[in-house]
Amino acid sequence: NAGVTQTPKFQVLKTGQSMTLQCAQDMNHEYMSWYRQDPGMGLRLIHYSVGAGITDQGEVPNGYNVSRSTTEDFPLRLLSAAPSQTSVYFCASSYSNSRYGYTFGSGTRLTVV
Amino acid sequence: AQSVTQPDIHITVSEGASLELRCNYSYGATPYLFWYVQSPGQGLQLLLKYFSGDTLVQGIKGFEAEFKRSQSSFNLRKPSVHWSDAAEYFCAVGADSGYALNFGKGTSLLVTP
């Protein structure tokens, strides 16, 4: 079992560029989430999904888009990168509601210059 | 909405000493509570979780946590800390109707020889 796989691990973007952070899980989990981690801020929820075709916004959704066409994949799109989006991004998945906890990927470190 | 407070940003303990990391939550009903650990440059690993039953829960790596409803707390403990326990620790809360976890801002643990 690979668990939750995130690609790429590192990325440098120029301001205004767009990109997609990939997230895939092989555990047949219905719930998936994207978080960003910034020093002293903990993890903040960007977007989440409770199943294929169903997504919703979290605490800090501005500047990010998501879609969920399959159970396995939950990509995060940065439409026009800004330096404020420099962060470490984590994807996580869970079998059902939050009582089961979430399994996290190893993260993507993004720098926007 | 549920929230989590970790009062201590940094904690330093000597190797072999006991450890207690504090976590306070805010939620109307019985929450789902979690402790995660993050080693430098790594993703988050689940240490333990509570959602019902015995208020003292055992986790991996010799950690335990106690749910105290009257104090709205879920403190993490370890009787004897090892140098390899140096990491960032996050407390998180979920809800039965929730789709993701809310995280505290983390406590950084330093272990001295």
PDB file of N, CA and C in Angstrom, chain B residues 6-105:
ATOM      1  N   GLN B   6      -3.097  24.786  21.696  1.00  0.00           N
ATOM      2  CA  GLN B   6      -1.910  24.187  22.295  1.00  0.00           C
ATOM      3  C   GLN B   6      -1.134  25.329  22.934  1.00  0.00           C
ATOM      4  N   PRO B   7      -1.178  25.422  24.257  1.00  0.00           N
ATOM      5  CA  PRO B   7      -0.635  26.620  24.931  1.00  0.00           C
ATOM      6  C   PRO B   7       0.874  26.768  24.809  1.00  0.00           C
ATOM      7  N   ASP B   8       1.585  25.667  24.650  1.00  0.00           N
ATOM      8  CA  ASP B   8       3.045  25.705  24.634  1.00  0.00           C
ATOM      9  C   ASP B   8       3.566  25.629  23.210  1.00  0.00           C
ATOM     10  N   ILE B   9       4.306  26.651  22.794  1.00  0.00           N
ATOM     11  CA  ILE B   9       4.880  26.658  21.451  1.00  0.00           C
ATOM     12  C   ILE B   9       6.125  25.784  21.400  1.00  0.00           C
ATOM     13  N   HIS B  10       6.953  25.899  22.437  1.00  0.00           N
ATOM     14  CA  HIS B  10       8.181  25.122  22.530  1.00  0.00           C
ATOM     15  C   HIS B  10       8.254  24.487  23.917  1.00  0.00           C
ATOM     16  N   ILE B  11       8.764  23.263  23.956  1.00  0.00           N
ATOM     17  CA  ILE B  11       9.038  22.592  25.224  1.00  0.00           C
ATOM     18  C   ILE B  11      10.380  21.893  25.096  1.00  0.00           C
ATOM     19  N   THR B  12      11.194  22.010  26.150  1.00  0.00           N
ATOM     20  CA  THR B  12      12.486  21.334  26.205  1.00  0.00           C
ATOM     21  C   THR B  12      12.498  20.395  27.388  1.00  0.00           C
ATOM     22  N   VAL B  13      12.842  19.141  27.140  1.00  0.00           N
ATOM     23  CA  VAL B  13      12.958  18.170  28.218  1.00  0.00           C
ATOM     24  C   VAL B  13      14.267  17.417  28.070  1.00  0.00           C
ATOM     25  N   SER B  14      14.740  16.889  29.174  1.00  0.00           N
ATOM     26  CA  SER B  14      15.950  16.072  29.149  1.00  0.00           C
ATOM     27  C   SER B  14      15.591  14.646  28.778  1.00  0.00           C
ATOM     28  N   GLU B  15      16.504  14.004  28.085  1.00  0.00           N
ATOM     29  CA  GLU B  15      16.272  12.615  27.717  1.00  0.00           C
ATOM     30  C   GLU B  15      16.063  11.787  28.984  1.00  0.00           C
ATOM     31  N   GLY B  16      15.030  10.947  28.973  1.00  0.00           N
ATOM     32  CA  GLY B  16      14.707  10.131  30.136  1.00  0.00           C
ATOM     33  C   GLY B  16      13.673  10.747  31.044  1.00  0.00           C
ATOM     34  N   ALA B  17      13.447  12.041  30.901  1.00  0.00           N
ATOM     35  CA  ALA B  17      12.444  12.722  31.728  1.00  0.00           C
ATOM     36  C   ALA B  17      11.052  12.469  31.170  1.00  0.00           C
ATOM     37  N   SER B  18      10.060  12.750  32.008  1.00  0.00           N
ATOM     38  CA  SER B  18       8.682  12.590  31.559  1.00  0.00           C
ATOM     39  C   SER B  18       8.240  13.802  30.745  1.00  0.00           C
ATOM     40  N   LEU B  19       7.183  13.601  29.983  1.00  0.00           N
ATOM     41  CA  LEU B  19       6.704  14.642  29.074  1.00  0.00           C
ATOM     42  C   LEU B  19       5.194  14.762  29.177  1.00  0.00           C
ATOM     43  N   GLU B  20       4.713  15.993  29.172  1.00  0.00           N
ATOM     44  CA  GLU B  20       3.284  16.231  29.017  1.00  0.00           C
ATOM     45  C   GLU B  20       3.083  17.423  28.101  1.00  0.00           C
ATOM     46  N   LEU B  21       2.363  17.212  27.015  1.00  0.00           N
ATOM     47  CA  LEU B  21       2.020  18.285  26.090  1.00  0.00           C
ATOM     48  C   LEU B  21       0.532  18.584  26.237  1.00  0.00           C
ATOM     49  N   ARG B  22       0.216  19.865  26.340  1.00  0.00           N
ATOM     50  CA  ARG B  22      -1.155  20.258  26.630  1.00  0.00           C
ATOM     51  C   ARG B  22      -1.968  20.544  25.377  1.00  0.00           C
ATOM     52  N   CYS B  23      -3.232  20.203  25.468  1.00  0.00           N
ATOM     53  CA  CYS B  23      -4.174  20.464  24.381  1.00  0.00           C
ATOM     54  C   CYS B  23      -5.536  20.754  24.997  1.00  0.00           C
ATOM     55  N   ASN B  24      -6.121  21.866  24.618  1.00  0.00           N
ATOM     56  CA  ASN B  24      -7.469  22.207  25.032  1.00  0.00           C
ATOM     57  C   ASN B  24      -8.328  22.393  23.796  1.00  0.00           C
ATOM     58  N   TYR B  25      -9.553  21.926  23.865  1.00  0.00           N
ATOM     59  CA  TYR B  25     -10.433  22.014  22.713  1.00  0.00           C
ATOM     60  C   TYR B  25     -11.709  22.751  23.089  1.00  0.00           C
ATOM     61  N   SER B  26     -12.371  23.219  22.063  1.00  0.00           N
ATOM     62  CA  SER B  26     -13.659  23.868  22.234  1.00  0.00           C
ATOM     63  C   SER B  26     -14.641  23.201  21.295  1.00  0.00           C
ATOM     64  N   TYR B  27     -15.649  22.566  21.896  1.00  0.00           N
ATOM     65  CA  TYR B  27     -16.657  21.894  21.076  1.00  0.00           C
ATOM     66  C   TYR B  27     -17.822  21.535  21.960  1.00  0.00           C
ATOM     67  N   GLY B  28     -19.051  21.659  21.441  1.00  0.00           N
ATOM     68  CA  GLY B  28     -20.234  21.453  22.250  1.00  0.00           C
ATOM     69  C   GLY B  28     -20.495  20.018  22.641  1.00  0.00           C
ATOM     70  N   ALA B  29     -20.245  19.105  21.754  1.00  0.00           N
ATOM     71  CA  ALA B  29     -20.504  17.699  22.030  1.00  0.00           C
ATOM     72  C   ALA B  29     -19.180  16.982  22.275  1.00  0.00           C
ATOM     73  N   THR B  30     -19.241  15.670  22.389  1.00  0.00           N
ATOM     74  CA  THR B  30     -18.002  14.910  22.541  1.00  0.00           C
ATOM     75  C   THR B  30     -17.243  14.930  21.218  1.00  0.00           C
ATOM     76  N   PRO B  31     -16.047  15.440  21.251  1.00  0.00           N
ATOM     77  CA  PRO B  31     -15.301  15.546  19.992  1.00  0.00           C
ATOM     78  C   PRO B  31     -14.500  14.277  19.703  1.00  0.00           C
ATOM     79  N   TYR B  32     -14.012  14.196  18.508  1.00  0.00           N
ATOM     80  CA  TYR B  32     -12.991  13.210  18.177  1.00  0.00           C
ATOM     81  C   TYR B  32     -11.653  13.936  18.325  1.00  0.00           C
ATOM     82  N   LEU B  33     -10.733  13.345  19.056  1.00  0.00           N
ATOM     83  CA  LEU B  33      -9.473  14.008  19.369  1.00  0.00           C
ATOM     84  C   LEU B  33      -8.290  13.175  18.903  1.00  0.00           C
ATOM     85  N   PHE B  34      -7.280  13.861  18.422  1.00  0.00           N
ATOM     86  CA  PHE B  34      -6.129  13.189  17.837  1.00  0.00           C
ATOM     87  C   PHE B  34      -4.842  13.899  18.251  1.00  0.00           C
ATOM     88  N   TRP B  35      -3.775  13.119  18.310  1.00  0.00           N
ATOM     89  CA  TRP B  35      -2.431  13.660  18.374  1.00  0.00           C
ATOM     90  C   TRP B  35      -1.628  13.114  17.188  1.00  0.00           C
ATOM     91  N   TYR B  36      -0.973  14.065  16.489  1.00  0.00           N
ATOM     92  CA  TYR B  36      -0.100  13.720  15.386  1.00  0.00           C
ATOM     93  C   TYR B  36       1.314  14.186  15.713  1.00  0.00           C
ATOM     94  N   VAL B  37       2.299  13.500  15.136  1.00  0.00           N
ATOM     95  CA  VAL B  37       3.691  13.917  15.278  1.00  0.00           C
ATOM     96  C   VAL B  37       4.272  14.141  13.888  1.00  0.00           C
ATOM     97  N   GLN B  38       5.105  15.175  13.799  1.00  0.00           N
ATOM     98  CA  GLN B  38       5.758  15.500  12.531  1.00  0.00           C
ATOM     99  C   GLN B  38       7.250  15.658  12.762  1.00  0.00           C
ATOM    100  N   SER B  39       8.035  14.752  12.205  1.00  0.00           N
ATOM    101  CA  SER B  39       9.488  14.897  12.241  1.00  0.00           C
ATOM    102  C   SER B  39       9.910  15.877  11.157  1.00  0.00           C
ATOM    103  N   PRO B  40      11.063  16.502  11.310  1.00  0.00           N
ATOM    104  CA  PRO B  40      11.489  17.524  10.347  1.00  0.00           C
ATOM    105  C   PRO B  40      11.457  17.026   8.900  1.00  0.00           C
ATOM    106  N   GLY B  41      10.806  17.797   8.049  1.00  0.00           N
ATOM    107  CA  GLY B  41      10.738  17.465   6.629  1.00  0.00           C
ATOM    108  C   GLY B  41       9.818  16.302   6.281  1.00  0.00           C
ATOM    109  N   GLN B  42       9.047  15.869   7.251  1.00  0.00           N
ATOM    110  CA  GLN B  42       8.176  14.715   7.034  1.00  0.00           C
ATOM    111  C   GLN B  42       6.702  15.107   7.091  1.00  0.00           C
ATOM    112  N   GLY B  43       5.856  14.144   6.730  1.00  0.00           N
ATOM    113  CA  GLY B  43       4.425  14.338   6.890  1.00  0.00           C
ATOM    114  C   GLY B  43       4.009  14.076   8.322  1.00  0.00           C
ATOM    115  N   LEU B  44       2.705  14.051   8.556  1.00  0.00           N
ATOM    116  CA  LEU B  44       2.171  13.844   9.896  1.00  0.00           C
ATOM    117  C   LEU B  44       1.822  12.384  10.112  1.00  0.00           C
ATOM    118  N   GLN B  45       2.213  11.884  11.280  1.00  0.00           N
ATOM    119  CA  GLN B  45       1.921  10.514  11.647  1.00  0.00           C
ATOM    120  C   GLN B  45       0.975  10.503  12.836  1.00  0.00           C
ATOM    121  N   LEU B  46      -0.058   9.685  12.763  1.00  0.00           N
ATOM    122  CA  LEU B  46      -1.024   9.602  13.848  1.00  0.00           C
ATOM    123  C   LEU B  46      -0.433   8.856  15.034  1.00  0.00           C
ATOM    124  N   LEU B  47      -0.429   9.501  16.209  1.00  0.00           N
ATOM    125  CA  LEU B  47       0.051   8.866  17.432  1.00  0.00           C
ATOM    126  C   LEU B  47      -1.074   8.113  18.148  1.00  0.00           C
ATOM    127  N   LEU B  48      -2.217   8.760  18.281  1.00  0.00           N
ATOM    128  CA  LEU B  48      -3.338   8.145  18.970  1.00  0.00           C
ATOM    129  C   LEU B  48      -4.594   8.959  18.712  1.00  0.00           C
ATOM    130  N   LYS B  49      -5.742   8.361  19.060  1.00  0.00           N
ATOM    131  CA  LYS B  49      -7.012   9.045  18.849  1.00  0.00           C
ATOM    132  C   LYS B  49      -8.006   8.625  19.911  1.00  0.00           C
ATOM    133  N   TYR B  50      -8.971   9.514  20.165  1.00  0.00           N
ATOM    134  CA  TYR B  50     -10.046   9.226  21.096  1.00  0.00           C
ATOM    135  C   TYR B  50     -11.362   9.636  20.434  1.00  0.00           C
ATOM    136  N   PHE B  51     -12.358   8.736  20.507  1.00  0.00           N
ATOM    137  CA  PHE B  51     -13.693   9.155  20.096  1.00  0.00           C
ATOM    138  C   PHE B  51     -14.782   8.628  21.020  1.00  0.00           C
ATOM    139  N   SER B  52     -14.485   7.678  21.893  1.00  0.00           N
ATOM    140  CA  SER B  52     -15.469   7.222  22.874  1.00  0.00           C
ATOM    141  C   SER B  52     -14.783   6.234  23.805  1.00  0.00           C
ATOM    142  N   GLY B  53     -15.498   5.849  24.871  1.00  0.00           N
ATOM    143  CA  GLY B  53     -14.989   4.789  25.727  1.00  0.00           C
ATOM    144  C   GLY B  53     -13.968   5.261  26.736  1.00  0.00           C
ATOM    145  N   ASP B  54     -13.008   4.404  27.013  1.00  0.00           N
ATOM    146  CA  ASP B  54     -11.984   4.669  28.008  1.00  0.00           C
ATOM    147  C   ASP B  54     -11.303   6.007  27.726  1.00  0.00           C
ATOM    148  N   THR B  55     -11.233   6.845  28.744  1.00  0.00           N
ATOM    149  CA  THR B  55     -10.687   8.192  28.541  1.00  0.00           C
ATOM    150  C   THR B  55      -9.171   8.221  28.482  1.00  0.00           C
ATOM    151  N   LEU B  56      -8.515   7.138  28.836  1.00  0.00           N
ATOM    152  CA  LEU B  56      -7.063   7.039  28.720  1.00  0.00           C
ATOM    153  C   LEU B  56      -6.762   6.164  27.510  1.00  0.00           C
ATOM    154  N   VAL B  57      -6.137   6.756  26.520  1.00  0.00           N
ATOM    155  CA  VAL B  57      -5.864   6.014  25.290  1.00  0.00           C
ATOM    156  C   VAL B  57      -4.372   5.834  25.110  1.00  0.00           C
ATOM    157  N   GLN B  58      -4.027   4.674  24.610  1.00  0.00           N
ATOM    158  CA  GLN B  58      -2.626   4.354  24.357  1.00  0.00           C
ATOM    159  C   GLN B  58      -2.340   4.513  22.874  1.00  0.00           C
ATOM    160  N   GLY B  59      -1.159   4.958  22.571  1.00  0.00           N
ATOM    161  CA  GLY B  59      -0.786   5.137  21.183  1.00  0.00           C
ATOM    162  C   GLY B  59       0.512   4.445  20.853  1.00  0.00           C
ATOM    163  N   ILE B  60       1.058   4.833  19.726  1.00  0.00           N
ATOM    164  CA  ILE B  60       2.321   4.249  19.299  1.00  0.00           C
ATOM    165  C   ILE B  60       3.476   4.964  19.991  1.00  0.00           C
ATOM    166  N   LYS B  61       4.643   4.367  19.939  1.00  0.00           N
ATOM    167  CA  LYS B  61       5.886   4.943  20.449  1.00  0.00           C
ATOM    168  C   LYS B  61       5.834   5.235  21.951  1.00  0.00           C
ATOM    169  N   GLY B  62       4.965   4.546  22.698  1.00  0.00           N
ATOM    170  CA  GLY B  62       4.911   4.709  24.141  1.00  0.00           C
ATOM    171  C   GLY B  62       4.132   5.911  24.632  1.00  0.00           C
ATOM    172  N   PHE B  63       3.425   6.584  23.762  1.00  0.00           N
ATOM    173  CA  PHE B  63       2.627   7.746  24.145  1.00  0.00           C
ATOM    174  C   PHE B  63       1.238   7.334  24.622  1.00  0.00           C
ATOM    175  N   GLU B  64       0.681   8.157  25.485  1.00  0.00           N
ATOM    176  CA  GLU B  64      -0.693   8.013  25.924  1.00  0.00           C
ATOM    177  C   GLU B  64      -1.305   9.400  26.074  1.00  0.00           C
ATOM    178  N   ALA B  65      -2.628   9.457  26.080  1.00  0.00           N
ATOM    179  CA  ALA B  65      -3.320  10.729  26.273  1.00  0.00           C
ATOM    180  C   ALA B  65      -4.586  10.475  27.074  1.00  0.00           C
ATOM    181  N   GLU B  66      -4.973  11.469  27.828  1.00  0.00           N
ATOM    182  CA  GLU B  66      -6.157  11.355  28.664  1.00  0.00           C
ATOM    183  C   GLU B  66      -7.178  12.415  28.301  1.00  0.00           C
ATOM    184  N   PHE B  67      -8.378  11.993  28.007  1.00  0.00           N
ATOM    185  CA  PHE B  67      -9.483  12.887  27.710  1.00  0.00           C
ATOM    186  C   PHE B  67     -10.163  13.293  29.016  1.00  0.00           C
ATOM    187  N   LYS B  68     -10.212  14.585  29.287  1.00  0.00           N
ATOM    188  CA  LYS B  68     -10.879  15.098  30.472  1.00  0.00           C
ATOM    189  C   LYS B  68     -11.971  16.081  30.036  1.00  0.00           C
ATOM    190  N   ARG B  69     -13.193  15.605  30.051  1.00  0.00           N
ATOM    191  CA  ARG B  69     -14.310  16.425  29.575  1.00  0.00           C
ATOM    192  C   ARG B  69     -14.470  17.691  30.423  1.00  0.00           C
ATOM    193  N   SER B  70     -14.300  17.547  31.736  1.00  0.00           N
ATOM    194  CA  SER B  70     -14.524  18.690  32.633  1.00  0.00           C
ATOM    195  C   SER B  70     -13.530  19.812  32.385  1.00  0.00           C
ATOM    196  N   GLN B  71     -12.364  19.466  31.882  1.00  0.00           N
ATOM    197  CA  GLN B  71     -11.330  20.464  31.610  1.00  0.00           C
ATOM    198  C   GLN B  71     -11.179  20.758  30.124  1.00  0.00           C
ATOM    199  N   SER B  72     -11.978  20.095  29.298  1.00  0.00           N
ATOM    200  CA  SER B  72     -11.861  20.244  27.832  1.00  0.00           C
ATOM    201  C   SER B  72     -10.412  20.063  27.398  1.00  0.00           C
ATOM    202  N   SER B  73      -9.807  19.003  27.914  1.00  0.00           N
ATOM    203  CA  SER B  73      -8.388  18.791  27.610  1.00  0.00           C
ATOM    204  C   SER B  73      -8.134  17.382  27.083  1.00  0.00           C
ATOM    205  N   PHE B  74      -7.037  17.277  26.394  1.00  0.00           N
ATOM    206  CA  PHE B  74      -6.593  15.978  25.843  1.00  0.00           C
ATOM    207  C   PHE B  74      -5.077  16.029  25.801  1.00  0.00           C
ATOM    208  N   ASN B  75      -4.455  15.917  26.965  1.00  0.00           N
ATOM    209  CA  ASN B  75      -3.013  16.072  27.089  1.00  0.00           C
ATOM    210  C   ASN B  75      -2.279  14.799  26.724  1.00  0.00           C
ATOM    211  N   LEU B  76      -1.158  14.974  26.076  1.00  0.00           N
ATOM    212  CA  LEU B  76      -0.319  13.858  25.633  1.00  0.00           C
ATOM    213  C   LEU B  76       0.796  13.645  26.636  1.00  0.00           C
ATOM    214  N   ARG B  77       1.070  12.392  26.965  1.00  0.00           N
ATOM    215  CA  ARG B  77       2.097  12.099  27.961  1.00  0.00           C
ATOM    216  C   ARG B  77       3.003  10.959  27.494  1.00  0.00           C
ATOM    217  N   LYS B  78       4.225  11.008  28.029  1.00  0.00           N
ATOM    218  CA  LYS B  78       5.155   9.907  27.832  1.00  0.00           C
ATOM    219  C   LYS B  78       6.024   9.838  29.077  1.00  0.00           C
ATOM    220  N   PRO B  79       6.191   8.663  29.674  1.00  0.00           N
ATOM    221  CA  PRO B  79       6.919   8.584  30.950  1.00  0.00           C
ATOM    222  C   PRO B  79       8.418   8.834  30.828  1.00  0.00           C
ATOM    223  N   SER B  80       9.012   8.486  29.692  1.00  0.00           N
ATOM    224  CA  SER B  80      10.448   8.646  29.530  1.00  0.00           C
ATOM    225  C   SER B  80      10.737   8.997  28.078  1.00  0.00           C
ATOM    226  N   VAL B  81      11.225  10.195  27.859  1.00  0.00           N
ATOM    227  CA  VAL B  81      11.422  10.697  26.504  1.00  0.00           C
ATOM    228  C   VAL B  81      12.760  10.238  25.945  1.00  0.00           C
ATOM    229  N   HIS B  82      12.760   9.906  24.672  1.00  0.00           N
ATOM    230  CA  HIS B  82      13.971   9.504  23.949  1.00  0.00           C
ATOM    231  C   HIS B  82      14.352  10.618  23.001  1.00  0.00           C
ATOM    232  N   TRP B  83      15.640  10.701  22.634  1.00  0.00           N
ATOM    233  CA  TRP B  83      16.084  11.772  21.751  1.00  0.00           C
ATOM    234  C   TRP B  83      15.303  11.754  20.433  1.00  0.00           C
ATOM    235  N   SER B  84      14.883  10.569  20.000  1.00  0.00           N
ATOM    236  CA  SER B  84      14.165  10.465  18.733  1.00  0.00           C
ATOM    237  C   SER B  84      12.747  11.032  18.804  1.00  0.00           C
ATOM    238  N   ASP B  85      12.299  11.406  20.001  1.00  0.00           N
ATOM    239  CA  ASP B  85      10.965  12.014  20.131  1.00  0.00           C
ATOM    240  C   ASP B  85      10.953  13.495  19.773  1.00  0.00           C
ATOM    241  N   ALA B  86      12.119  14.070  19.569  1.00  0.00           N
ATOM    242  CA  ALA B  86      12.179  15.476  19.184  1.00  0.00           C
ATOM    243  C   ALA B  86      11.457  15.671  17.853  1.00  0.00           C
ATOM    244  N   ALA B  87      10.444  16.518  17.863  1.00  0.00           N
ATOM    245  CA  ALA B  87       9.580  16.677  16.689  1.00  0.00           C
ATOM    246  C   ALA B  87       8.556  17.757  17.001  1.00  0.00           C
ATOM    247  N   GLU B  88       7.677  17.986  16.031  1.00  0.00           N
ATOM    248  CA  GLU B  88       6.540  18.881  16.228  1.00  0.00           C
ATOM    249  C   GLU B  88       5.314  18.014  16.501  1.00  0.00           C
ATOM    250  N   TYR B  89       4.533  18.406  17.496  1.00  0.00           N
ATOM    251  CA  TYR B  89       3.356  17.638  17.878  1.00  0.00           C
ATOM    252  C   TYR B  89       2.107  18.492  17.689  1.00  0.00           C
ATOM    253  N   PHE B  90       1.121  17.893  17.054  1.00  0.00           N
ATOM    254  CA  PHE B  90      -0.118  18.602  16.771  1.00  0.00           C
ATOM    255  C   PHE B  90      -1.298  17.867  17.391  1.00  0.00           C
ATOM    256  N   CYS B  91      -2.129  18.632  18.074  1.00  0.00           N
ATOM    257  CA  CYS B  91      -3.408  18.149  18.550  1.00  0.00           C
ATOM    258  C   CYS B  91      -4.466  18.549  17.536  1.00  0.00           C
ATOM    259  N   ALA B  92      -5.443  17.684  17.298  1.00  0.00           N
ATOM    260  CA  ALA B  92      -6.482  17.991  16.320  1.00  0.00           C
ATOM    261  C   ALA B  92      -7.830  17.514  16.837  1.00  0.00           C
ATOM    262  N   VAL B  93      -8.873  18.176  16.386  1.00  0.00           N
ATOM    263  CA  VAL B  93     -10.225  17.827  16.792  1.00  0.00           C
ATOM    264  C   VAL B  93     -11.094  17.666  15.574  1.00  0.00           C
ATOM    265  N   GLY B  94     -11.981  16.691  15.612  1.00  0.00           N
ATOM    266  CA  GLY B  94     -12.959  16.479  14.565  1.00  0.00           C
ATOM    267  C   GLY B  94     -14.327  16.338  15.194  1.00  0.00           C
ATOM    268  N   ALA B  95     -15.344  16.269  14.327  1.00  0.00           N
ATOM    269  CA  ALA B  95     -16.711  16.147  14.811  1.00  0.00           C
ATOM    270  C   ALA B  95     -17.440  15.113  13.982  1.00  0.00           C
ATOM    271  N   ASP B  96     -18.511  14.578  14.551  1.00  0.00           N
ATOM    272  CA  ASP B  96     -19.275  13.551  13.869  1.00  0.00           C
ATOM    273  C   ASP B  96     -19.815  14.054  12.540  1.00  0.00           C
ATOM    274  N   SER B  97     -20.152  15.326  12.523  1.00  0.00           N
ATOM    275  CA  SER B  97     -20.680  15.910  11.287  1.00  0.00           C
ATOM    276  C   SER B  97     -19.596  16.605  10.490  1.00  0.00           C
ATOM    277  N   GLY B  98     -18.365  16.482  10.961  1.00  0.00           N
ATOM    278  CA  GLY B  98     -17.290  17.207  10.299  1.00  0.00           C
ATOM    279  C   GLY B  98     -16.629  16.401   9.210  1.00  0.00           C
ATOM    280  N   TYR B  99     -16.046  17.101   8.283  1.00  0.00           N
ATOM    281  CA  TYR B  99     -15.430  16.456   7.135  1.00  0.00           C
ATOM    282  C   TYR B  99     -13.923  16.557   7.156  1.00  0.00           C
ATOM    283  N   ALA B 100     -13.387  17.271   8.089  1.00  0.00           N
ATOM    284  CA  ALA B 100     -11.942  17.428   8.166  1.00  0.00           C
ATOM    285  C   ALA B 100     -11.588  17.691   9.622  1.00  0.00           C
ATOM    286  N   LEU B 101     -10.317  17.825   9.895  1.00  0.00           N
ATOM    287  CA  LEU B 101      -9.840  18.079  11.241  1.00  0.00           C
ATOM    288  C   LEU B 101      -9.420  19.528  11.393  1.00  0.00           C
ATOM    289  N   ASN B 102      -9.608  20.051  12.611  1.00  0.00           N
ATOM    290  CA  ASN B 102      -9.046  21.352  12.969  1.00  0.00           C
ATOM    291  C   ASN B 102      -7.819  21.109  13.836  1.00  0.00           C
ATOM    292  N   PHE B 103      -6.743  21.747  13.470  1.00  0.00           N
ATOM    293  CA  PHE B 103      -5.470  21.521  14.142  1.00  0.00           C
ATOM    294  C   PHE B 103      -5.096  22.683  15.053  1.00  0.00           C
ATOM    295  N   GLY B 104      -4.418  22.365  16.146  1.00  0.00           N
ATOM    296  CA  GLY B 104      -3.743  23.385  16.918  1.00  0.00           C
ATOM    297  C   GLY B 104      -2.501  23.844  16.181  1.00  0.00           C
ATOM    298  N   LYS B 105      -1.829  24.852  16.737  1.00  0.00           N
ATOM    299  CA  LYS B 105      -0.672  25.414  16.050  1.00  0.00           C
ATOM    300  C   LYS B 105       0.604  24.650  16.309  1.00  0.00           C
TER     301      LYS B 105
END
